[in-house]
C-alpha cells in the first residue's frame, strides 16, 4: 500500500482536516496550538502531583512505556519505566519543517515552547496561536491524535499519530511504537521545497530508578510514597548506528546492555519506509543537544539539509548526543505527499524491588535482548494501514451513537489513555498466565496497582474492550484472597487525625486485598501496599470482587474456567465479610474509621452504599454457583444455601433500616439527613449486570431525583457536577471534610450510567457533560483526576476510576460489544 506520492489524492479530503476550511474531527478534544490556559485547575494539596495543563494523548502500547505530546507540540510526559512518572520537555526530541519558495524560506521546530534552559538557542520555534491568529489545531480521539498547521507555511500540513490500540488484540496493543502519518499538500501555483526533520535524544539508560532501596515515607495526606530518581541525562556508552533493512531506513540509538538486560537498557529506532523517486532521506548520527543546536539548525534552515554524519562513537560521561533524520522533497502545484514515519523502542525489562524483574508483554513477540527496535519499526511500517483500519472499525459504532452526546463519545475514547499512561504494567506470558499479568496504578499519587474499590468503576472499560486482561487482574486477586501477611504496619489515617498510632497486619487470610502491590516491591505477590486504612476491615472490597468476577464472566465470553478459578475466592471472601455483621441484621457493619472506597469519610453501622453492594454481590455469587453447578458439575450446594439465606435477611433489613422516604440513609448511626450521591451503587451494578435489582424502581427513581436535587442542581447550580454528599438542605456534611464536598469524576459517570439504566438519558447527559467540561476545559485532559472541587482544584490526577465513563456505554447499549479483530 503505497501512499507516498499521489498528486491530487482524494484521500486528502477524508483527512480530519480538509483543504481550506477544515472540519474538526468528530468526538475529539481540540485546542489551538500553543493556546495558553487562563485558569487551569490546580492541585488541592501541595503533596499532590501537578505537572500543569500541557498534556496530550499518550503514544505507546499498554505496559510498553509511553510518551505524550501536548497541544504545544512538545513531548512532556515520559512513562517509560513501569509504574513510574517523569514529566519534562526534552527540546531536541522534536519535529521541524523547512519550506522554501524562491527566496522565501520558513523554518520552525514544531513546538510553541522554546527551551527554558538556554539550549538550542539558534532554533526558531513555531508561533503559538493568538486570538487574532490561530496557527493550527491539536485534536485527540485516543488512540488517534492530530496536528494541523495553518497561517505559517504555504503548504497545507497535517500529522496524524497513533499506536495500535485495538480492543481484543492482545499482541499489537502491547507494542512499543508510535506511527506518525504526515501529509503535505501544495495548494498554490508555484512549486514548494519542503523538508521534515525528526530529532531525538539518545535516552538509553535513562528510565530506571537510581535509588535501588527506596525508603517509604508518609505524606501529609497519610499515603505512603517512595522516591523515584531516574537516570535522566545518563550518557556513558551511548552510540548510534544506521539501519537499512528491506524497506526500512533509519537510525538506531543504542546504549550499554548487560547480560541479562537490565531495566532502562535497550534501543530506540527512528525509521521511514521505502521513499518514492525524488524524495531524499538524510541522516545525522550524532549532534550535541547541549549547545545552541546550530550544527543542525543552520543547514536545515538554509535548504532543509542536515550534516550527513556517520559518527558512531560511544559517549563518555556527561557527553550528550542526539540524532536526526530529514526527508526532503519538492511539491508541484496541487501535489500531495503522504509520509509515514515511526518511532519505536525496545526497553524489555521492568524492575520492582532490587532483583525483582519482569519482561514486558511485547517481548513475547520480539524477544528479550533489547535489540529489536528495528523489528518493531519494520512491522509498523508494513502494517500501519491495517492497524489504522482496525481503529476505525472499533471506533465507528461509538461515533455513530448519536443518542450519546459528543462530549461523552469523546470521553469514551480519551479516558482510555490511562491504560497506557497510568503507570500500566503488562508482563510477558507464562504457561499458567497466557496473557501475563496486567495492572494500572490507582494514580501516580497513590501508586499501587489495580485498587479493587476503584476498579469497580474504572475497569468497566477493560472488561468490555480487553476482557482477557480483566480476567488476568481478577485471577490475581483470587490468588491473593486466601493468603496472609501478618507483618504489622502503621495506619496512616490516624496520623492525619492526630490520634494515637494504630498498627495492623498487612493482609489477613480471606480478606480481599485493596490492591495488587506497588512498583517498588513485588506486585502481584505482595498485595495491600496502601496503609492509609486497615484494608482488612473494608466492607466493600469483597463485594467489589464478586461483582467484577460475575461481570467479566458475563461480558467476557461466558468463560466457565475463569469463573471456576475465581470461585474459591468468591466463596471465601463473602464468608469473611459476613463476620462483620455484628448485630445479626444481615448487613455488614462499619466500625467508625473509614472502611470503604470513601476512605476519609467514616461510616457506622449498616450503610446504604456497602449494604447495597453486599446484596448485589450475593446475587452475583448465587448466579455464579448455579453456573458452576449446572455446567461444570461443581458441588456448590452449601454456598447456595448460605448465600440464599443471607440474601433474604439482607433484603429484609435494607429498606427497613435505611429507607428515608425519598432516599436511603448514609448509615444507621450518622445523625442528620445526609444524601450520598453513590448510595445505590449496588443497585446500579445489579441492574447493569442483569441481576435482580437491590431496590424497587420506584425507590430508585425517587433516590436519584433527590440526589440530583441536593447534590447536583443544588450544588453551585449544577455547574461543576455531582458532589459526593450534602445534607438534604444543601449544607455541608462536614465543612472541613475532604470527600463529601468533592466531585468524583468516576462516581459522576457511574451515576450517569445509572440514570441511563433507569431510562433518564437527559439527566445522564447533563451530569456527564458537566464533569467532562470541567476536565477538558480546565487543563485536566489526559490526567483526569479522582476529584475536583467547586473552587478550581483537583486531587489525584491520572486516576483509574474515570474510565467509568464506559459504564455509560454499557448502560446505554445494554452492553453491545464493539468489533474485535478477526486475526
Coordinates of N, CA and C in Angstrom, one line a residue, residues 25-29 56-58 62 139-146 165-167 388 390-401 404-421 461 465-466 749 772 776 781-782 784 802-809 818-819:
X25 N -12.3 16.9 13.6 CA -12.6 15.5 13.8 C -13.7 15.3 14.8
X26 N -14.6 14.4 14.5 CA -15.7 14.1 15.3 C -15.3 13.5 16.6
X27 N -16.0 13.9 17.7 CA -15.8 13.3 19.0 C -14.3 13.4 19.4
X28 N -13.7 14.5 19.2 CA -12.3 14.7 19.6 C -12.1 15.9 20.5
X29 N -11.2 15.8 21.4 CA -10.9 17.0 22.2 C -9.9 17.9 21.3
X56 N -1.1 15.7 26.3 CA -1.8 15.2 25.1 C -1.9 13.7 25.2
X57 N -2.5 13.2 24.2 CA -2.8 11.7 24.1 C -1.4 11.0 24.2
X58 N -1.3 9.9 25.0 CA -0.1 9.1 25.0 C 0.1 8.3 23.8
X62 N 0.1 -0.6 25.7 CA -0.2 -0.9 27.1 C 1.0 -1.6 27.7
X139 N -5.9 17.9 18.0 CA -7.1 17.2 18.3 C -6.7 15.8 18.8
X140 N -7.5 15.2 19.6 CA -7.2 13.8 20.1 C -8.5 13.1 20.3
X141 N -8.5 11.9 19.7 CA -9.6 10.9 19.9 C -8.8 9.6 20.1
X142 N -8.4 9.3 21.3 CA -7.5 8.2 21.6 C -7.9 6.9 21.0
X143 N -7.0 6.2 20.3 CA -5.5 6.4 20.3 C -5.0 7.3 19.2
X144 N -5.9 8.0 18.5 CA -5.6 8.9 17.4 C -5.4 10.3 17.9
X145 N -4.4 11.0 17.4 CA -4.4 12.4 17.6 C -3.8 13.1 16.4
X146 N -4.1 14.4 16.2 CA -3.7 15.1 15.0 C -3.2 16.5 15.3
X165 N -3.7 0.6 19.3 CA -4.5 0.3 20.5 C -5.8 -0.3 19.9
X166 N -6.0 -1.6 20.0 CA -7.1 -2.3 19.3 C -7.8 -3.2 20.2
X167 N -9.0 -3.0 20.6 CA -9.7 -3.9 21.5 C -9.7 -5.3 21.1
X388 N -4.6 1.1 11.3 CA -5.5 2.3 11.2 C -6.9 1.9 10.9
X390 N -8.3 -1.0 11.6 CA -8.9 -1.6 12.8 C -9.4 -0.6 13.8
X391 N -8.6 0.5 14.0 CA -9.0 1.5 14.9 C -10.4 2.1 14.4
X392 N -10.5 2.4 13.1 CA -11.7 2.9 12.6 C -12.9 2.0 12.8
X393 N -12.6 0.7 12.7 CA -13.7 -0.3 12.8 C -14.3 -0.3 14.3
X394 N -13.4 -0.2 15.2 CA -13.9 -0.3 16.6 C -14.4 1.0 17.1
X395 N -13.9 2.1 16.5 CA -14.4 3.4 16.9 C -15.7 3.8 16.3
X396 N -16.0 3.3 15.1 CA -17.2 3.7 14.3 C -18.5 3.5 15.1
X397 N -18.7 2.4 15.7 CA -20.0 2.2 16.4 C -20.2 3.3 17.5
X398 N -19.2 3.7 18.1 CA -19.3 4.8 19.1 C -19.6 6.1 18.5
X399 N -18.8 6.4 17.4 CA -19.0 7.7 16.7 C -20.5 7.8 16.2
X400 N -21.1 6.7 15.8 CA -22.4 6.7 15.2 C -23.5 6.7 16.3
X401 N -23.2 6.6 17.6 CA -24.2 6.5 18.6 C -24.6 7.9 18.9
X404 N -25.9 9.4 22.4 CA -24.9 9.9 23.4 C -24.4 11.2 22.9
X405 N -24.2 12.1 23.8 CA -23.6 13.4 23.5 C -22.2 13.3 22.9
X406 N -21.8 14.3 22.1 CA -20.5 14.2 21.6 C -19.4 14.3 22.7
X407 N -19.7 15.0 23.8 CA -18.8 15.0 24.9 C -18.6 13.6 25.5
X408 N -19.6 12.9 25.6 CA -19.5 11.5 26.2 C -18.7 10.6 25.2
X409 N -19.0 10.7 23.9 CA -18.3 9.9 23.0 C -16.8 10.3 23.0
X410 N -16.5 11.6 23.1 CA -15.1 12.0 23.1 C -14.4 11.4 24.4
X411 N -15.1 11.5 25.5 CA -14.5 10.9 26.8 C -14.4 9.4 26.7
X412 N -15.3 8.7 26.1 CA -15.1 7.3 26.0 C -13.8 6.9 25.4
X413 N -13.4 7.6 24.3 CA -12.1 7.4 23.7 C -10.9 7.9 24.6
X414 N -11.0 9.1 25.0 CA -9.8 9.7 25.6 C -9.5 9.3 27.0
X415 N -10.5 8.8 27.7 CA -10.2 8.3 29.1 C -9.5 7.0 29.0
X416 N -9.5 6.3 27.9 CA -8.8 5.1 27.7 C -7.3 5.3 27.7
X417 N -6.8 6.5 27.5 CA -5.4 6.8 27.5 C -4.7 6.4 28.8
X418 N -5.5 6.3 29.9 CA -4.9 5.9 31.2 C -4.4 4.5 31.2
X419 N -4.9 3.7 30.3 CA -4.5 2.3 30.2 C -3.0 2.2 29.7
X420 N -2.6 3.3 29.0 CA -1.2 3.4 28.6 C -0.4 4.2 29.5
X421 N -0.9 5.4 29.9 CA -0.1 6.3 30.7 C -0.3 6.2 32.2
X461 N -14.2 -0.3 31.4 CA -13.6 -0.2 30.0 C -12.8 -1.4 29.7
X465 N -13.5 -4.1 26.5 CA -12.6 -4.0 25.4 C -11.5 -5.0 25.3
X466 N -10.9 -5.3 26.5 CA -9.8 -6.3 26.6 C -10.2 -7.2 27.7
X749 N -19.7 9.6 36.5 CA -20.0 8.8 35.4 C -20.9 7.6 35.7
X772 N -17.3 16.4 32.2 CA -16.4 16.3 31.1 C -15.9 17.7 30.8
X776 N -12.0 18.8 30.6 CA -11.3 19.1 29.3 C -11.2 20.6 29.0
X781 N -7.1 17.3 30.8 CA -7.2 16.3 29.8 C -5.9 15.4 29.9
X782 N -6.2 14.1 29.7 CA -5.1 13.1 29.8 C -4.4 13.0 31.1
X784 N -6.9 13.0 34.0 CA -8.2 13.2 34.7 C -8.0 12.7 36.1
X802 N -12.0 7.3 36.5 CA -12.8 7.9 35.5 C -13.1 7.1 34.2
X803 N -12.4 6.0 34.1 CA -12.8 5.1 32.9 C -14.2 4.5 33.1
X804 N -14.8 4.8 34.3 CA -16.2 4.5 34.5 C -17.1 5.1 33.4
X805 N -16.6 6.1 32.6 CA -17.4 6.6 31.5 C -17.9 5.5 30.6
X806 N -17.2 4.4 30.6 CA -17.6 3.2 29.8 C -18.8 2.5 30.4
X807 N -19.2 2.8 31.7 CA -20.4 2.4 32.2 C -21.6 3.0 31.4
X808 N -21.4 4.2 31.0 CA -22.5 4.9 30.2 C -22.7 4.1 28.9
X809 N -21.6 3.7 28.2 CA -21.8 2.9 27.0 C -22.5 1.6 27.3
X818 N -18.2 -4.1 21.0 CA -17.6 -3.5 19.8 C -16.9 -4.5 19.0
X819 N -16.6 -4.2 17.7 CA -16.0 -5.1 16.8 C -14.6 -5.5 17.3

